[in-house]
Amino acid sequence: MDLQQLLLFALLGLGAGSLIAGIALGIVLQYRGSGIINIATGAIAMVGGYAFWSLKTGIYWQWEAPTWAALMITLVVLLVLGVVIEFLAFRPLRTGSPLAKLAASLGVLLVAQASVSLAFGIGSKPQPPVLPRGLVTIFGTSVPVDRLILPGIVLFATLVLSLLYKLSRFGLATRAASENEVGAMLLGFSPDQLALANTLLATVVVGGLGILAASIVQLDSTSLPLQVVPALTAALFAGFTSFWIAALVGLGIGMLENILYYLQTFSWFPTDHGVAMPGVQPLFVFVLMVIALFLRGTSLPTRGELVERRLPLAPRTERLLRTAAIAGGVAVVALIVLPYDFRQALITSLLATIMCLSLVVITGYVGQISIVQLALAGVSGFIVSHLAVDHGVGFPWAMLIGAVGATAMGLLIAVSALRVRGVSLAVVTLAGAVAIEQFVFLSTTWGGGSSSSPVPEPKIFGVDLGPYGPFRGVDGKVPSPVFGFFVVAVTLLLGLFVANLRRTSLGQRMLAIRSNERAAAAAGVNVRNVKLAAFGISSFIAGIGGAMYGYNFSSVTVTRFSALTALSLIAFAYVGGITMVSGAIFAGLISVEALLPYALEKWFGISGNWALLFGGMALIVTLFQNPEGVAGATYLKRRKKQRSRETSAAGTRLFAVGGEEP
C-alpha cells in the first residue's frame, strides 16, 4: 500500500467531506432552532447548486451572470427558500409531534427534488468552479487547492457558529428556547422568530456550501439530496448540538469514503464477479450510524416544547368482512372490464397498498417511521429471482422464502436500532435503505446489478397465475386478470390481518408504546419484544409485496426499490392515513404509476415528477390541515354524523317520555 497515494485520496475526500460537514452543520442549526431533524437539508444544498449553475451558465435565463452576481442572486433565492420552508412547512407544525415534523421535512425534500428535476432534468450538470483551481504540494503529493480551501471555509463557519451560539444573545436565546420554550417566552424571547432565524441561517450555510462543493462532487437531483445520510451520521455523533463534532466527523467521513475507493483498487478487496464490490461506502456510513446510535442513543437531546400534539388516531375498523367483500368484488369486476393499461395501473395500486399496509403496522400502530420497508421488499424480490432462476425453486415457496429473508433483514436492522425510537429510528432506517440499495441491489451476486433480474411466472398445479396467463379479460391483452385476482386476494388477506391486529392484545401493546414508551414499560409491556414483533410483521408484509412486484413486472430492478422511491411511498401513506387500512388503500391509489396518477398522465399529460411534487405538497398540507389523513378525516366525519344522529334520537325519546307525564 502506497502511503503517498493513501494521503492523496484522503485529501481528495475533503471535497465531499466538506459538503457532508456543511449539511451536518445545517442539521444541527435546524434542530437547535426549531427541534426539527430536517432530512431535506441535502436537497437545500442541491437547490443552491442548481440555482448558481443556471445563473452562471445562462442556459435557462439567456444571461450569463458573472460569478459575484450569480452568488448574490443565489443567496437571495436561498433566503426566500428558507422563509417559504419555515412558514409553509415547519411553523404550522412547531407544536406538532416529532414524527409529524420529520414527515414535513420529507415533504420538503420531495418537493425540492421533484421541482429541480422538472426544471433542469435528471442528468448531472457540470458546475462552474467558484474556488481557485491549481495544485499545491503536500508531503510530495500534488493536491487541488480547492480541496484545502473548502474545508477551511467549513472550519471557519464552524468557528463563527460556535462563537455565535456561545457568546451572543441570539445564541443564548436559542439554547434557552430549545430547553424550555415556556421559560424562554417568559424571558421575552419568541420561539417563532428564533426558529425562523435559525432556518434562514441553516439554509444559507448549507446552500452556500452546496454552491462551492458542487464543482467537486456531482451536481444532480438524485445523489445530492442523499448526502444527508452521512451528514445525519455526523450530526448523531454530535448529539445534534455540537458544531465542531458535526463538522469534524463530516470531514472525516468524506476522507474515509474516498480512502475506501482507493482500497477497492487492490486485489485483496472483495469483488463482485471480478468488479470491486459496490456500495461499500453507504454500508460504511450505516455502520458508523449504528455506532453513533449505540454511543449517543440514550442521550440524544429532547426539547422542552410548549405543547405537543398527539399522533394520528388509530381507530378500530368496523364491518371488516362486508367492506372487504365489497372492495374485492369491485376490484375483480374492474380487472375484467378495464383496458389493459388501466388494469396494470390497478394492479400497481394494489401492490402499493400492500407496501402501505407494512407502514401501517410499524408507523401507524407503533409510531416508528421506518424508511427501509421498500428496501426490504426489494430484498424479497431479488431472493425470489435468484431462487427461481438459479435454483429452480418455484411458487409459492420462493415467495415465502423471500418474505422470510426480508423479515430477517428487517429484524437485523431493528436490533441495531433498539436503543432509539421515533425520529432517530427514521434516520437509521434511511441509512439502512441506502446501504441495501447500493451494497445489495447493485451487486450482481445478491441483486441484479444495474440491469434487471428476471422473475418467472407464478404457477401452481399447472395453473398460470402470472400476468401472461391464458385469460386476458375483455380486451384480450396482458396483464391477465387472473394475476390481478391473485393480487386482490393477497391484498385482502393482508388487509384483514392488519385490521384485526389492531384488535389483538399485541396491537393494544403496540398502541401503548406509540402513546408513551415509558408508561407502557411501567405497565408491564415488554417494549423490546413488541417492537421486534412489529418489525417482523411489517417486514414480512413488505417481503410479500416485493415478491408480488417481481411477479408483476417479470423482473426486479434497483430503481423500483430506491430510497427516494421509499420516501415518496411514505408521503402517500401519510396523506392516505397511515394508521388505517383504508388509508393504505387510498395511498395505493395515488402512488406513483398507480390508478389515479396514470389516469392523470393519460388524460392530462401529468406524470413522473409531477406526481412526486403533488405527493410532497399534499403531505405538507395534510400534516397541519388534516393530520389524520384522508381515511382518518373520513372516519371522524362519519363518527360525528353518527353521534349527531344518536344525540338527536336520544333527545326525541326524552321529549316523547316527557310528553306522557302529567
mmCIF file of N, CA and C in Angstrom, residues 1-6 259 262-263 266 268:
data_model
loop_
_atom_site.group_PDB
_atom_site.id
_atom_site.type_symbol
_atom_site.label_atom_id
_atom_site.label_comp_id
_atom_site.label_asym_id
_atom_site.label_seq_id
_atom_site.Cartn_x
_atom_site.Cartn_y
_atom_site.Cartn_z
ATOM 1 N N MET A 1 0.848 -1.186 0.000
ATOM 2 C CA MET A 1 0.000 0.000 0.000
ATOM 3 C C MET A 1 0.893 1.249 0.000
ATOM 4 N N ASP A 2 0.641 2.132 -0.955
ATOM 5 C CA ASP A 2 1.422 3.353 -1.106
ATOM 6 C C ASP A 2 0.853 4.425 -0.180
ATOM 7 N N LEU A 3 1.625 4.831 0.830
ATOM 8 C CA LEU A 3 1.151 5.829 1.788
ATOM 9 C C LEU A 3 0.916 7.180 1.128
ATOM 10 N N GLN A 4 1.708 7.468 0.098
ATOM 11 C CA GLN A 4 1.521 8.732 -0.600
ATOM 12 C C GLN A 4 0.174 8.756 -1.327
ATOM 13 N N GLN A 5 -0.180 7.633 -1.958
ATOM 14 C CA GLN A 5 -1.476 7.535 -2.614
ATOM 15 C C GLN A 5 -2.619 7.577 -1.588
ATOM 16 N N LEU A 6 -2.396 6.938 -0.448
ATOM 17 C CA LEU A 6 -3.398 6.956 0.615
ATOM 18 C C LEU A 6 -3.658 8.383 1.083
ATOM 19 N N ILE A 259 -10.941 7.024 0.847
ATOM 20 C CA ILE A 259 -9.922 6.001 1.092
ATOM 21 C C ILE A 259 -10.457 4.625 0.701
ATOM 22 N N TYR A 262 -9.972 4.059 -2.847
ATOM 23 C CA TYR A 262 -8.581 3.680 -3.121
ATOM 24 C C TYR A 262 -8.346 2.207 -2.798
ATOM 25 N N LEU A 263 -8.866 1.742 -1.682
ATOM 26 C CA LEU A 263 -8.678 0.340 -1.292
ATOM 27 C C LEU A 263 -9.345 -0.615 -2.267
ATOM 28 N N PHE A 266 -7.219 -2.590 -4.909
ATOM 29 C CA PHE A 266 -6.307 -3.673 -4.561
ATOM 30 C C PHE A 266 -6.956 -5.033 -4.841
ATOM 31 N N TRP A 268 -6.853 -7.724 -3.098
ATOM 32 C CA TRP A 268 -7.416 -8.403 -1.939
ATOM 33 C C TRP A 268 -8.796 -7.880 -1.556
#
